[in-house]
CSV table of C-alpha atoms and ligand atoms in Angstrom, one decimal:
chain,number,residue,atom,x,y,z
K,21,MET,CA,83.6,-4.9,95.2
K,22,THR,CA,80.2,-3.5,96.4
K,23,GLN,CA,79.3,-3.7,100.0
K,24,GLN,CA,76.5,-6.1,99.3
K,25,THR,CA,78.9,-8.5,97.6
K,26,SER,CA,81.3,-8.5,100.5
K,27,MET,CA,78.5,-9.0,102.9
K,28,GLU,CA,77.2,-11.9,100.9
K,29,ARG,CA,80.6,-13.5,100.8
K,30,GLU,CA,81.0,-13.1,104.6
K,31,ALA,CA,77.6,-14.6,105.2
K,32,ARG,CA,78.4,-17.6,103.0
K,33,ASN,CA,81.7,-18.1,104.8
K,34,ILE,CA,79.9,-18.1,108.2
K,35,LEU,CA,77.6,-20.9,107.0
K,36,VAL,CA,80.5,-22.9,105.6
K,37,GLN,CA,82.6,-22.4,108.7
K,38,ASN,CA,79.8,-23.4,111.0
K,39,ASP,CA,79.0,-26.5,108.9
K,40,ARG,CA,79.9,-29.7,110.8
K,41,GLY,CA,79.1,-32.1,108.0
K,42,GLY,CA,75.4,-32.4,107.2
K,43,TYR,CA,74.3,-30.0,109.9
K,44,THR,CA,75.3,-26.4,110.9
K,45,ILE,CA,76.0,-25.2,114.4
K,46,PRO,CA,74.6,-21.8,115.4
K,47,THR,CA,78.0,-20.5,116.4
K,48,GLU,CA,81.4,-21.9,117.6
K,49,GLY,CA,81.7,-22.3,121.4
K,50,LEU,CA,78.3,-21.1,122.7
K,51,TYR,CA,76.1,-23.5,120.7
K,52,PRO,CA,78.2,-26.5,119.4
K,53,TYR,CA,75.3,-28.7,118.3
K,54,GLN,CA,72.4,-28.8,115.8
K,55,TRP,CA,69.5,-26.6,117.0
K,56,ASN,CA,66.2,-27.0,115.4
K,57,TRP,CA,65.0,-23.6,114.2
K,58,ASP,CA,68.6,-22.4,113.7
K,59,SER,CA,69.0,-25.3,111.3
K,60,ALA,CA,66.0,-24.3,109.3
K,61,PHE,CA,67.5,-20.8,108.8
K,62,ALA,CA,70.8,-22.5,107.9
K,63,ALA,CA,69.0,-24.5,105.2
K,64,LEU,CA,67.4,-21.4,103.8
K,65,GLY,CA,70.8,-19.6,103.7
K,66,PHE,CA,72.5,-22.6,102.0
K,67,ALA,CA,69.7,-22.6,99.4
K,68,GLU,CA,71.1,-19.4,98.0
K,69,PHE,CA,74.4,-21.1,96.9
K,70,ASP,CA,74.3,-24.8,97.6
K,71,ILE,CA,70.9,-26.3,97.2
K,72,ASP,CA,72.0,-29.9,97.9
K,73,ARG,CA,73.4,-28.8,101.3
K,74,ALA,CA,70.2,-27.0,102.1
K,75,TRP,CA,68.1,-30.2,101.7
K,76,GLN,CA,70.7,-32.1,103.6
K,77,GLU,CA,70.4,-29.8,106.6
K,78,LEU,CA,66.7,-30.5,106.9
K,79,GLU,CA,67.2,-34.3,106.3
K,80,THR,CA,69.8,-34.3,109.2
K,81,LEU,CA,67.3,-32.5,111.4
K,82,PHE,CA,64.6,-35.0,110.8
K,83,SER,CA,67.0,-37.9,111.3
K,84,GLY,CA,66.6,-37.0,115.0
K,85,GLN,CA,62.8,-37.3,115.0
K,86,TRP,CA,61.3,-39.3,117.8
K,87,SER,CA,58.9,-42.2,117.2
K,88,ASN,CA,56.0,-40.0,118.6
K,89,GLY,CA,56.7,-37.4,115.9
K,90,MET,CA,58.5,-34.8,118.0
K,91,VAL,CA,61.6,-33.2,116.4
K,92,PRO,CA,64.0,-32.2,119.2
K,93,HIS,CA,65.3,-28.7,119.8
K,94,ILE,CA,68.9,-29.9,120.0
K,95,LEU,CA,70.6,-32.9,118.4
K,96,PHE,CA,73.8,-33.8,120.1
K,97,HIS,CA,75.5,-35.4,117.1
K,98,LYS,CA,79.0,-35.3,118.6
K,99,PRO,CA,80.0,-34.8,122.3
K,100,ASP,CA,81.2,-31.3,123.2
K,101,PRO,CA,82.0,-30.5,126.8
K,102,GLY,CA,81.6,-26.7,126.1
K,103,TYR,CA,77.8,-26.8,126.4
K,104,TYR,CA,75.5,-27.5,129.4
K,105,PRO,CA,73.1,-29.2,129.7
K,106,GLY,CA,74.3,-32.1,127.5
K,107,PRO,CA,72.7,-35.3,126.4
K,108,ASP,CA,73.1,-37.1,129.8
K,109,VAL,CA,71.1,-34.3,131.6
K,110,TRP,CA,68.3,-34.5,129.0
K,111,GLY,CA,68.0,-38.2,128.6
K,112,GLY,CA,66.3,-37.9,125.2
K,113,THR,CA,64.7,-41.1,123.9
K,114,GLY,CA,65.1,-40.6,120.1
K,115,PRO,CA,67.4,-42.2,117.4
K,116,VAL,CA,70.0,-39.5,117.9
K,117,PRO,CA,71.1,-38.2,121.4
K,118,SER,CA,68.9,-35.2,121.9
K,119,SER,CA,67.0,-32.8,124.2
K,120,GLY,CA,63.4,-33.7,125.1
K,121,ILE,CA,61.6,-30.6,123.9
K,122,SER,CA,60.9,-29.2,120.5
K,123,GLN,CA,61.2,-25.7,119.0
K,124,PRO,CA,59.2,-23.4,116.7
K,125,PRO,CA,58.2,-25.6,113.7
K,126,ILE,CA,59.5,-23.4,110.9
K,127,ALA,CA,61.4,-26.1,109.0
K,128,PRO,CA,58.3,-27.3,106.9
K,129,SER,CA,57.6,-23.7,105.8
K,130,PHE,CA,61.2,-23.2,104.9
K,131,ALA,CA,61.3,-26.6,103.0
K,132,ARG,CA,58.5,-25.1,100.8
K,133,MET,CA,60.6,-22.0,100.2
K,134,ILE,CA,63.6,-24.1,99.3
K,135,TRP,CA,61.5,-26.2,97.0
K,136,ALA,CA,60.5,-23.0,95.1
K,137,LYS,CA,64.2,-22.7,94.2
K,138,ASP,CA,64.6,-26.3,93.2
K,139,ARG,CA,61.3,-27.5,91.8
K,140,ALA,CA,62.3,-30.4,89.7
K,141,ALA,CA,65.3,-31.9,91.6
K,142,GLY,CA,63.9,-31.1,95.0
K,143,GLU,CA,60.6,-32.9,94.6
K,144,ALA,CA,61.8,-36.3,95.6
K,145,ARG,CA,63.5,-34.9,98.7
K,146,LEU,CA,60.4,-32.9,99.7
K,147,ARG,CA,58.2,-36.0,99.2
K,148,ALA,CA,60.5,-38.0,101.6
K,149,LEU,CA,60.3,-35.2,104.2
K,150,TYR,CA,56.6,-34.7,103.9
K,151,PRO,CA,55.3,-37.6,106.2
K,152,LYS,CA,57.9,-36.6,108.8
K,153,MET,CA,56.8,-33.0,108.8
K,154,LEU,CA,53.2,-34.1,109.0
K,155,ALA,CA,54.0,-36.4,112.0
K,156,TRP,CA,55.6,-33.4,113.7
K,157,VAL,CA,52.4,-31.4,113.2
K,158,ARG,CA,50.4,-34.3,114.6
K,159,TRP,CA,52.6,-34.4,117.7
K,160,PHE,CA,51.9,-30.7,118.4
K,161,MET,CA,48.1,-31.2,117.8
K,162,ASP,CA,47.9,-34.3,120.0
K,163,TRP,CA,49.9,-33.1,122.9
K,164,ARG,CA,50.4,-29.3,123.0
K,165,LEU,CA,47.0,-27.6,122.4
K,166,ASP,CA,45.2,-25.4,124.9
K,167,ARG,CA,41.9,-24.1,123.4
K,168,GLY,CA,43.6,-24.5,120.0
K,169,ALA,CA,46.7,-22.5,120.9
K,170,VAL,CA,50.1,-24.3,121.0
K,171,CYS,CA,51.8,-24.6,124.4
K,172,ILE,CA,55.4,-24.7,125.4
K,173,THR,CA,56.5,-26.9,128.4
K,174,HIS,CA,59.9,-25.2,128.8
K,175,PRO,CA,61.0,-21.6,128.0
K,176,TRP,CA,63.6,-23.0,125.6
K,177,GLU,CA,60.9,-24.5,123.5
K,178,ALA,CA,59.6,-21.2,122.3
K,179,GLY,CA,63.2,-20.2,121.5
K,180,ARG,CA,62.6,-17.0,123.5
K,181,ASP,CA,64.4,-18.3,126.6
K,182,ASN,CA,64.1,-15.5,129.1
K,183,ALA,CA,61.2,-13.5,127.6
K,184,PRO,CA,59.2,-11.6,130.3
K,185,ASP,CA,56.2,-13.6,128.9
K,186,TRP,CA,57.2,-16.4,131.2
K,187,ASP,CA,57.9,-14.4,134.4
K,188,SER,CA,54.8,-15.2,136.4
K,189,ALA,CA,54.9,-18.9,135.4
K,190,MET,CA,58.6,-19.1,136.3
K,191,ALA,CA,57.8,-17.6,139.7
K,192,MET,CA,55.5,-20.5,140.4
K,193,ILE,CA,58.4,-23.0,140.1
K,194,ASP,CA,60.4,-23.8,143.2
K,195,PRO,CA,63.6,-25.3,141.8
K,196,GLN,CA,64.3,-27.4,144.9
K,197,GLY,CA,66.7,-30.2,144.5
K,198,VAL,CA,68.2,-28.9,141.3
K,199,GLY,CA,71.6,-29.5,142.7
K,200,ASP,CA,75.0,-28.0,141.6
K,201,TYR,CA,75.8,-27.5,138.0
K,202,THR,CA,78.2,-25.4,136.0
K,203,ARG,CA,76.8,-23.1,133.3
K,204,ARG,CA,78.9,-22.9,130.2
K,205,ASP,CA,77.2,-20.1,128.3
K,206,THR,CA,78.5,-17.4,130.6
K,207,GLY,CA,82.1,-18.6,129.8
K,208,HIS,CA,81.5,-17.8,126.2
K,209,VAL,CA,79.6,-14.4,126.3
K,210,ASN,CA,79.1,-11.5,128.7
K,211,PRO,CA,76.7,-12.7,131.6
K,212,GLU,CA,74.8,-9.4,131.3
K,213,MET,CA,73.6,-10.6,127.9
K,214,ARG,CA,72.4,-14.0,129.2
K,215,PRO,CA,69.6,-15.3,131.4
K,216,THR,CA,70.2,-15.0,135.1
K,217,LYS,CA,70.9,-17.9,137.6
K,218,TYR,CA,67.3,-17.6,138.8
K,219,ASP,CA,66.2,-18.5,135.3
K,220,TYR,CA,68.8,-21.2,134.9
K,221,ASP,CA,67.8,-23.0,138.1
K,222,ARG,CA,64.3,-23.3,136.7
K,223,TYR,CA,65.5,-24.3,133.2
K,224,ILE,CA,67.5,-27.1,134.6
K,225,TRP,CA,64.8,-28.1,137.1
K,226,LEU,CA,62.3,-28.5,134.2
K,227,VAL,CA,64.9,-30.6,132.2
K,228,GLN,CA,65.4,-32.9,135.2
K,229,LEU,CA,61.6,-33.2,135.6
K,230,GLY,CA,61.2,-34.2,131.9
K,231,ASN,CA,64.0,-36.7,132.1
K,232,ARG,CA,62.6,-38.2,135.3
K,233,LEU,CA,59.2,-38.7,133.5
K,234,GLY,CA,60.9,-40.2,130.5
K,235,TRP,CA,59.6,-37.3,128.4
K,236,ASN,CA,56.2,-38.9,128.6
K,237,GLU,CA,53.8,-36.1,127.3
K,238,ALA,CA,50.8,-37.5,129.2
K,239,ARG,CA,52.7,-37.4,132.5
K,240,LEU,CA,54.2,-34.0,131.7
K,241,LEU,CA,50.7,-32.6,131.1
K,242,GLU,CA,49.8,-33.6,134.6
K,243,GLU,CA,53.0,-32.8,136.5
K,244,ASN,CA,54.8,-29.9,134.7
K,245,PRO,CA,53.7,-26.6,136.2
K,246,PHE,CA,55.0,-24.7,133.2
K,247,ARG,CA,52.6,-24.7,130.3
K,248,ILE,CA,52.2,-21.5,128.3
K,249,ALA,CA,50.2,-21.0,125.1
K,250,ASP,CA,52.6,-19.0,123.0
K,251,PRO,CA,52.4,-16.9,119.9
K,252,THR,CA,55.7,-18.2,118.5
K,253,MET,CA,54.5,-21.8,118.5
K,254,THR,CA,51.0,-21.1,117.5
K,255,PHE,CA,51.7,-18.8,114.6
K,256,THR,CA,54.6,-20.9,113.2
K,257,LEU,CA,52.6,-24.1,113.4
K,258,LEU,CA,49.6,-22.5,111.7
K,259,ARG,CA,51.8,-21.4,108.9
K,260,THR,CA,53.4,-24.8,108.7
K,261,ALA,CA,50.0,-26.5,108.5
K,262,ARG,CA,49.0,-24.1,105.6
K,263,ASP,CA,52.3,-24.8,103.8
K,264,LEU,CA,52.0,-28.6,104.2
K,265,LEU,CA,48.5,-28.4,102.8
K,266,ALA,CA,49.8,-26.5,99.8
K,267,ILE,CA,52.7,-28.9,99.3
K,268,GLY,CA,50.5,-32.0,99.8
K,269,THR,CA,47.8,-30.8,97.5
K,270,GLU,CA,50.3,-30.1,94.7
K,271,LEU,CA,52.1,-33.4,95.1
K,272,GLY,CA,48.9,-35.5,95.5
K,273,LEU,CA,49.8,-36.5,99.1
K,274,ASP,CA,47.6,-37.2,102.1
K,275,THR,CA,46.4,-33.8,103.4
K,276,SER,CA,43.2,-35.1,105.1
K,277,SER,CA,44.1,-33.9,108.6
K,278,LEU,CA,45.3,-30.4,107.7
K,279,PRO,CA,42.1,-28.4,107.0
K,280,ASP,CA,40.8,-29.3,110.5
K,281,ASP,CA,44.2,-28.5,112.0
K,282,ILE,CA,44.3,-25.1,110.4
K,283,ALA,CA,40.8,-24.3,111.6
K,284,THR,CA,41.7,-25.4,115.2
K,285,LEU,CA,44.9,-23.3,115.1
K,286,GLU,CA,43.1,-20.3,113.7
K,287,ALA,CA,40.7,-20.4,116.6
K,288,GLY,CA,43.6,-21.0,119.0
K,289,ALA,CA,45.4,-18.0,117.7
K,290,GLU,CA,42.4,-15.9,118.7
K,291,THR,CA,42.6,-17.1,122.3
K,292,LEU,CA,46.0,-15.3,122.4
K,293,TRP,CA,44.3,-12.0,121.6
K,294,ASN,CA,44.6,-9.8,124.7
K,295,PRO,CA,41.9,-7.2,124.4
K,296,ASP,CA,43.3,-5.0,127.2
K,297,LEU,CA,46.8,-5.0,125.6
K,298,ARG,CA,45.2,-4.8,122.1
K,299,CYS,CA,47.9,-7.3,121.0
K,300,TYR,CA,48.6,-11.0,120.6
K,301,ASP,CA,50.1,-12.2,123.9
K,302,SER,CA,51.3,-15.3,125.7
K,303,ARG,CA,48.7,-17.0,127.9
K,304,ASN,CA,49.4,-19.2,130.9
K,305,ALA,CA,47.4,-22.4,130.2
K,306,LYS,CA,47.5,-23.4,133.9
K,307,THR,CA,45.9,-20.1,135.1
K,308,ASP,CA,44.3,-18.9,131.8
K,309,THR,CA,45.9,-15.5,132.4
K,310,PHE,CA,47.7,-13.3,129.9
K,311,ALA,CA,51.4,-12.2,130.3
K,312,GLY,CA,50.6,-8.7,129.2
K,313,CYS,CA,53.7,-8.6,126.9
K,314,VAL,CA,54.1,-7.0,123.5
K,315,SER,CA,56.9,-9.1,122.1
K,316,ASN,CA,58.4,-9.6,118.7
K,317,ALA,CA,56.5,-13.0,118.7
K,318,SER,CA,53.2,-11.0,118.9
K,319,PHE,CA,54.1,-9.7,115.4
K,320,LEU,CA,54.3,-13.2,113.8
K,321,CYS,CA,50.6,-13.0,113.1
K,322,TRP,CA,51.1,-12.0,109.5
K,323,TYR,CA,53.5,-14.9,109.0
K,324,ALA,CA,50.5,-17.1,110.0
K,325,GLY,CA,48.3,-15.2,107.5
K,326,ILE,CA,46.5,-13.2,110.1
K,327,ALA,CA,46.2,-9.4,109.8
K,328,ARG,CA,44.6,-7.0,112.3
K,329,PRO,CA,44.7,-3.2,112.1
K,330,GLU,CA,45.5,-3.1,115.8
K,331,MET,CA,48.6,-5.1,115.2
K,332,SER,CA,49.8,-2.7,112.4
K,333,ALA,CA,49.3,0.1,114.9
K,334,GLN,CA,51.2,-1.7,117.6
K,335,LEU,CA,54.1,-2.3,115.1
K,336,ASP,CA,54.2,1.4,114.2
K,337,ARG,CA,54.4,2.3,117.8
K,338,ILE,CA,57.2,-0.3,118.6
K,339,MET,CA,59.1,0.7,115.4
K,340,ASP,CA,59.0,4.3,116.6
K,341,ALA,CA,60.1,3.4,120.1
K,342,ALA,CA,63.2,1.5,119.1
K,343,ALA,CA,66.1,2.9,117.0
K,344,TYR,CA,66.8,-0.6,115.7
K,345,PRO,CA,63.5,-2.6,115.6
K,346,VAL,CA,61.9,-5.1,116.3
K,347,PRO,CA,62.8,-5.3,120.0
K,348,SER,CA,61.9,-8.6,121.7
K,349,HIS,CA,60.1,-6.8,124.4
K,350,ASP,CA,58.2,-3.4,124.4
K,351,PRO,CA,60.8,-0.7,125.1
K,352,THR,CA,58.3,1.3,127.1
K,353,SER,CA,57.8,-1.6,129.6
K,354,PRO,CA,59.6,-1.6,132.9
K,355,LYS,CA,60.8,-5.1,132.1
K,356,PHE,CA,62.7,-4.0,129.0
K,357,ASP,CA,66.4,-4.8,129.2
K,358,ALA,CA,68.3,-3.7,126.0
K,359,LYS,CA,71.0,-6.4,126.1
K,360,ARG,CA,69.6,-9.3,128.0
K,361,TYR,CA,68.7,-11.9,125.3
K,362,TRP,CA,64.9,-12.0,124.8
K,363,ARG,CA,64.0,-9.2,127.2
K,364,GLY,CA,64.7,-6.4,124.8
K,365,PRO,CA,67.3,-7.2,122.0
K,366,THR,CA,66.4,-7.2,118.4
K,367,TRP,CA,66.8,-10.6,116.5
K,368,ALA,CA,67.2,-10.6,112.8
K,369,VAL,CA,65.5,-14.0,112.5
K,370,MET,CA,62.3,-12.7,114.1
K,371,ASN,CA,62.5,-9.6,111.9
K,372,MET,CA,62.6,-11.9,108.9
K,373,LEU,CA,59.6,-14.0,109.9
K,374,ILE,CA,57.6,-10.8,110.7
K,375,GLY,CA,58.8,-9.1,107.5
K,376,VAL,CA,58.1,-12.1,105.2
K,377,GLY,CA,54.6,-12.2,106.7
K,378,LEU,CA,54.0,-8.5,106.2
K,379,GLU,CA,55.4,-8.6,102.6
K,380,GLU,CA,53.2,-11.5,101.7
K,381,MET,CA,50.1,-9.7,103.0
K,382,ASN,CA,51.1,-6.5,101.2
K,383,GLN,CA,51.5,-4.6,104.4
K,384,SER,CA,53.8,-1.6,103.8
K,385,GLN,CA,55.8,-2.1,107.0
K,386,GLY,CA,57.4,-5.2,105.5
K,387,HIS,CA,59.8,-3.2,103.3
K,388,ALA,CA,60.6,-0.8,106.0
K,389,LEU,CA,61.5,-3.7,108.3
K,390,ARG,CA,63.6,-5.4,105.6
K,391,ASP,CA,65.6,-2.2,105.1
K,392,ALA,CA,66.0,-1.6,108.8
K,393,THR,CA,67.3,-5.2,109.2
K,394,ALA,CA,69.7,-4.8,106.3
K,395,GLN,CA,71.0,-1.6,107.8
K,396,LEU,CA,71.4,-3.3,111.2
K,397,ILE,CA,73.4,-6.3,109.9
K,398,SER,CA,75.5,-4.3,107.5
K,399,THR,CA,76.5,-1.8,110.2
K,400,PHE,CA,76.9,-4.0,113.2
K,401,GLY,CA,77.7,-7.5,111.7
K,402,PHE,CA,76.5,-11.0,112.0
K,403,ALA,CA,75.8,-11.0,115.7
K,404,GLU,CA,73.3,-13.3,117.5
K,405,TYR,CA,71.2,-10.3,118.4
K,406,PHE,CA,71.4,-6.6,118.8
K,407,ASP,CA,70.7,-3.8,121.3
K,408,PRO,CA,67.6,-2.1,119.9
K,409,THR,CA,68.6,1.3,121.3
K,410,ASN,CA,72.0,1.7,119.6
K,411,GLY,CA,72.5,-1.4,117.5
K,412,ASP,CA,75.4,-2.9,119.6
K,413,PRO,CA,76.0,-6.5,118.6
K,414,ALA,CA,75.3,-8.9,121.4
K,415,GLY,CA,75.6,-12.6,122.3
K,416,GLY,CA,77.6,-14.9,120.0
K,417,ASN,CA,79.2,-13.7,116.8
K,418,SER,CA,79.6,-15.1,113.3
K,419,PHE,CA,76.1,-16.4,113.8
K,420,THR,CA,74.6,-18.8,111.3
K,421,TRP,CA,71.0,-17.6,111.4
K,422,THR,CA,71.9,-13.9,111.1
K,423,ALA,CA,74.1,-14.8,108.1
K,424,ALA,CA,71.2,-16.8,106.6
K,425,VAL,CA,68.8,-13.9,107.1
K,426,TRP,CA,71.2,-11.7,105.1
K,427,LEU,CA,71.4,-14.3,102.3
K,428,ALA,CA,67.8,-15.2,102.1
K,429,TRP,CA,66.0,-11.9,102.9
K,430,ALA,CA,67.7,-8.8,104.3
K,431,GLY,CA,70.5,-8.6,101.7
K,432,ARG,CA,68.1,-9.1,98.8
K,433,HIS,CA,66.7,-5.7,97.9
S,26,DGY,C1,70.7,-22.2,125.5
S,26,DGY,O1,71.4,-23.1,125.9
S,26,DGY,O2,70.9,-21.0,125.8
S,26,DGY,C2,69.7,-22.4,124.5
S,26,DGY,O3,68.9,-21.3,124.2
S,26,DGY,C3,68.8,-23.6,124.8
S,26,DGY,O4,68.2,-23.9,123.7
């Protein structure tokens, strides 16, 4: 049996073992529920060997959509005491117990990729998802724009929990009254690979604030001190709007809002261009100041259909600076921390989004990144993330989205 075949078999097994019946958990123990963008990756992985299950993953995700269009970042389908903060702390107001924030909107783009593998039979399922996906875009456009760029209201919303991008905004939060709580994550993985207590106090304080305000976006806009225009959200929403326009046009569905949305988001993306850094950056919407961070999210520009020679040069520099790229934070920065979650480690999922974008725009770095990611996973396994200096696997293991990246992209040479 070739190495590729055994890797493929292992990757499929991970998806099957993490399947909880209609949805897939990211990994046993650490993340025992349905996470939004993890689920989109799971669907893409399933599409390689069980197309019905792929659609079902997305349908279950959208079963938790709120009446205002928001699709939560966690759906708590079944109680699990091994995770904190659970549904009672969040107080989500949707049809399924949930968190009160969203996550990078990649599911619509992935639905289009899945449809490409299932054109005839998949059409009815895509048609049923389309208005829900459109409503999700509307929610972002109505509530989360700052000069056309998409803002997060909690670090968990970008999926890049403890990225240095948020450091100055986190420092503005005084987590008074957060009270006692018991973290569960550090019981599952090495605390040195996780956010600190300083971070967690602020994460929980922001959850308590949202719960107290009933997750009312208008009130959060006024009262939440944390509001960052972020490249992860902006680039993924821009691509999603483009993909929905393509789907809707082909299927003869209502696309009337999308051309304006795309123009707004394209202009918004340019407000994330930091001329001093010569890179796309996060921007604090409260202070209109840049974070000064070259992150792996900076390189999602191609995924959104935006190419800049300066970004190619940045990527060359970063790929040279890390043995196992793309690190989540610039290895030459004093804030780089090789094992601490989003402050340095390499994430196969981000590599895939960056690589897909590069390949679609015929940028030669795409192939190099795919090869580097395949080498990383085949050498070090299906970890949650990896130390970019030596490839050490970090965080949870048997991880759904890393397995899915192997099946859908890295393992397909
Ligand atoms: C966690 O609990 O660490 C998650 O990243 C929240 O989404």
